[in-house]
């Protein structure tokens, strides 16, 4: 019984520490992603990805459709590396632009093509950036 009481009494310390830990983890992860994207954009290699399929079971209620991509790029030793089943999200309104077999631009790092990013933005990230939280003022 003493252990349970001790845990309950220490909850006002545990919860804020966990919350701050999650925030710090998210900030570090975003910083790494931004640094990787900047590295890729400093020494880019542009290639085209092929749309494999529009994922069954989508669109969602929010009008988002998932698509699967496949692309290949040359390694420094001359071999071709294939990235298969890369998943990204698009809006339902843009679905006619993304038919099976059409190319989508991908940017890779020349020295290490395994570090890559899609040239198009993932619609889920765009919506999150444009989202207005209840405490924010209206954008004009």
mmCIF file of C-alpha atoms in Angstrom, residues 21-126:
data_model
loop_
_atom_site.group_PDB
_atom_site.id
_atom_site.type_symbol
_atom_site.label_atom_id
_atom_site.label_comp_id
_atom_site.label_asym_id
_atom_site.label_seq_id
_atom_site.Cartn_x
_atom_site.Cartn_y
_atom_site.Cartn_z
ATOM 1 C CA UNK A 21 10.679 14.988 -22.129
ATOM 2 C CA UNK A 22 8.220 14.531 -24.998
ATOM 3 C CA UNK A 23 8.609 18.178 -26.036
ATOM 4 C CA UNK A 24 12.418 17.945 -25.977
ATOM 5 C CA UNK A 25 12.328 14.692 -27.972
ATOM 6 C CA UNK A 26 10.078 16.301 -30.609
ATOM 7 C CA UNK A 27 12.319 19.359 -30.873
ATOM 8 C CA UNK A 28 15.456 17.227 -31.336
ATOM 9 C CA UNK A 29 13.728 15.062 -33.941
ATOM 10 C CA UNK A 30 12.563 18.136 -35.910
ATOM 11 C CA UNK A 31 16.052 19.655 -35.728
ATOM 12 C CA UNK A 32 17.587 16.446 -37.152
ATOM 13 C CA UNK A 33 15.018 16.332 -39.968
ATOM 14 C CA UNK A 34 15.629 19.988 -40.860
ATOM 15 C CA UNK A 35 19.394 19.445 -40.853
ATOM 16 C CA UNK A 36 19.056 16.379 -43.101
ATOM 17 C CA UNK A 37 16.825 18.274 -45.548
ATOM 18 C CA UNK A 38 19.297 21.170 -45.642
ATOM 19 C CA UNK A 39 22.161 18.739 -46.332
ATOM 20 C CA UNK A 40 20.198 17.157 -49.185
ATOM 21 C CA UNK A 41 19.357 20.548 -50.694
ATOM 22 C CA UNK A 42 23.032 21.637 -50.587
ATOM 23 C CA UNK A 43 24.145 18.695 -52.806
ATOM 24 C CA UNK A 44 21.005 17.480 -54.653
ATOM 25 C CA UNK A 45 20.441 14.673 -57.145
ATOM 26 C CA UNK A 46 17.040 14.887 -58.835
ATOM 27 C CA UNK A 47 15.326 11.635 -59.856
ATOM 28 C CA UNK A 48 11.757 10.606 -60.655
ATOM 29 C CA UNK A 49 9.638 8.222 -58.594
ATOM 30 C CA UNK A 50 6.919 6.110 -60.180
ATOM 31 C CA UNK A 51 3.474 5.836 -58.602
ATOM 32 C CA UNK A 52 2.792 2.169 -57.885
ATOM 33 C CA UNK A 53 -0.756 2.476 -56.604
ATOM 34 C CA UNK A 54 -3.330 4.517 -54.807
ATOM 35 C CA UNK A 55 -3.734 2.708 -51.487
ATOM 36 C CA UNK A 56 -7.058 0.870 -51.141
ATOM 37 C CA UNK A 57 -9.285 1.981 -48.290
ATOM 38 C CA UNK A 58 -8.531 5.636 -48.735
ATOM 39 C CA UNK A 59 -9.647 8.509 -49.020
ATOM 40 C CA UNK A 60 -10.276 9.325 -45.407
ATOM 41 C CA UNK A 61 -13.059 11.543 -44.134
ATOM 42 C CA UNK A 62 -10.607 14.468 -44.324
ATOM 43 C CA UNK A 63 -10.104 14.005 -48.074
ATOM 44 C CA UNK A 64 -6.613 12.503 -47.866
ATOM 45 C CA UNK A 65 -5.425 9.667 -50.115
ATOM 46 C CA UNK A 66 -2.272 7.586 -49.601
ATOM 47 C CA UNK A 67 -0.119 6.634 -52.584
ATOM 48 C CA UNK A 68 2.799 4.193 -52.862
ATOM 49 C CA UNK A 69 5.929 5.161 -54.807
ATOM 50 C CA UNK A 70 8.956 3.348 -56.220
ATOM 51 C CA UNK A 71 12.203 4.950 -57.311
ATOM 52 C CA UNK A 72 15.757 3.974 -58.113
ATOM 53 C CA UNK A 73 18.995 5.896 -57.947
ATOM 54 C CA UNK A 74 22.660 5.242 -58.703
ATOM 55 C CA UNK A 75 25.030 4.458 -55.831
ATOM 56 C CA UNK A 76 28.575 5.893 -55.902
ATOM 57 C CA UNK A 77 29.939 2.435 -56.883
ATOM 58 C CA UNK A 78 27.716 2.360 -60.002
ATOM 59 C CA UNK A 79 24.983 -0.017 -58.782
ATOM 60 C CA UNK A 80 21.298 0.941 -58.866
ATOM 61 C CA UNK A 81 19.473 1.054 -55.523
ATOM 62 C CA UNK A 82 15.678 0.620 -55.522
ATOM 63 C CA UNK A 83 13.373 2.159 -52.906
ATOM 64 C CA UNK A 84 10.038 0.372 -53.065
ATOM 65 C CA UNK A 85 6.674 1.060 -51.382
ATOM 66 C CA UNK A 86 7.420 4.578 -50.147
ATOM 67 C CA UNK A 87 4.165 5.948 -48.733
ATOM 68 C CA UNK A 88 3.018 9.568 -48.931
ATOM 69 C CA UNK A 89 -0.310 11.403 -48.686
ATOM 70 C CA UNK A 90 -2.101 13.679 -51.165
ATOM 71 C CA UNK A 91 -5.444 15.466 -51.222
ATOM 72 C CA UNK A 92 -8.393 13.829 -52.948
ATOM 73 C CA UNK A 93 -8.793 16.948 -55.101
ATOM 74 C CA UNK A 94 -5.308 16.316 -56.566
ATOM 75 C CA UNK A 95 -5.923 12.625 -57.240
ATOM 76 C CA UNK A 96 -6.330 13.124 -61.003
ATOM 77 C CA UNK A 97 -2.722 14.429 -61.149
ATOM 78 C CA UNK A 98 -1.376 11.257 -59.503
ATOM 79 C CA UNK A 99 -2.309 8.268 -61.642
ATOM 80 C CA UNK A 100 -0.503 4.917 -61.586
ATOM 81 C CA UNK A 101 2.763 5.015 -63.547
ATOM 82 C CA UNK A 102 3.200 8.808 -63.540
ATOM 83 C CA UNK A 103 6.503 10.281 -62.280
ATOM 84 C CA UNK A 104 6.944 12.356 -59.097
ATOM 85 C CA UNK A 105 10.225 14.232 -58.460
ATOM 86 C CA UNK A 106 12.499 13.022 -55.621
ATOM 87 C CA UNK A 107 15.611 14.803 -54.319
ATOM 88 C CA UNK A 108 18.563 12.689 -53.084
ATOM 89 C CA UNK A 109 21.947 13.532 -51.638
ATOM 90 C CA UNK A 110 24.558 12.967 -54.384
ATOM 91 C CA UNK A 111 27.154 11.462 -52.070
ATOM 92 C CA UNK A 112 24.611 9.186 -50.313
ATOM 93 C CA UNK A 113 21.358 8.680 -52.276
ATOM 94 C CA UNK A 114 19.866 6.718 -49.369
ATOM 95 C CA UNK A 115 19.232 10.148 -47.828
ATOM 96 C CA UNK A 116 16.302 11.446 -49.844
ATOM 97 C CA UNK A 117 13.070 13.373 -49.697
ATOM 98 C CA UNK A 118 10.083 13.821 -51.950
ATOM 99 C CA UNK A 119 9.998 17.113 -53.810
ATOM 100 C CA UNK A 120 6.258 17.274 -53.171
ATOM 101 C CA UNK A 121 5.075 17.973 -49.632
ATOM 102 C CA UNK A 122 3.105 15.451 -47.649
ATOM 103 C CA UNK A 123 -0.406 16.898 -47.306
ATOM 104 C CA UNK A 124 -0.644 15.806 -43.660
ATOM 105 C CA UNK A 125 2.328 18.048 -42.806
ATOM 106 C CA UNK A 126 0.835 20.957 -44.759
#
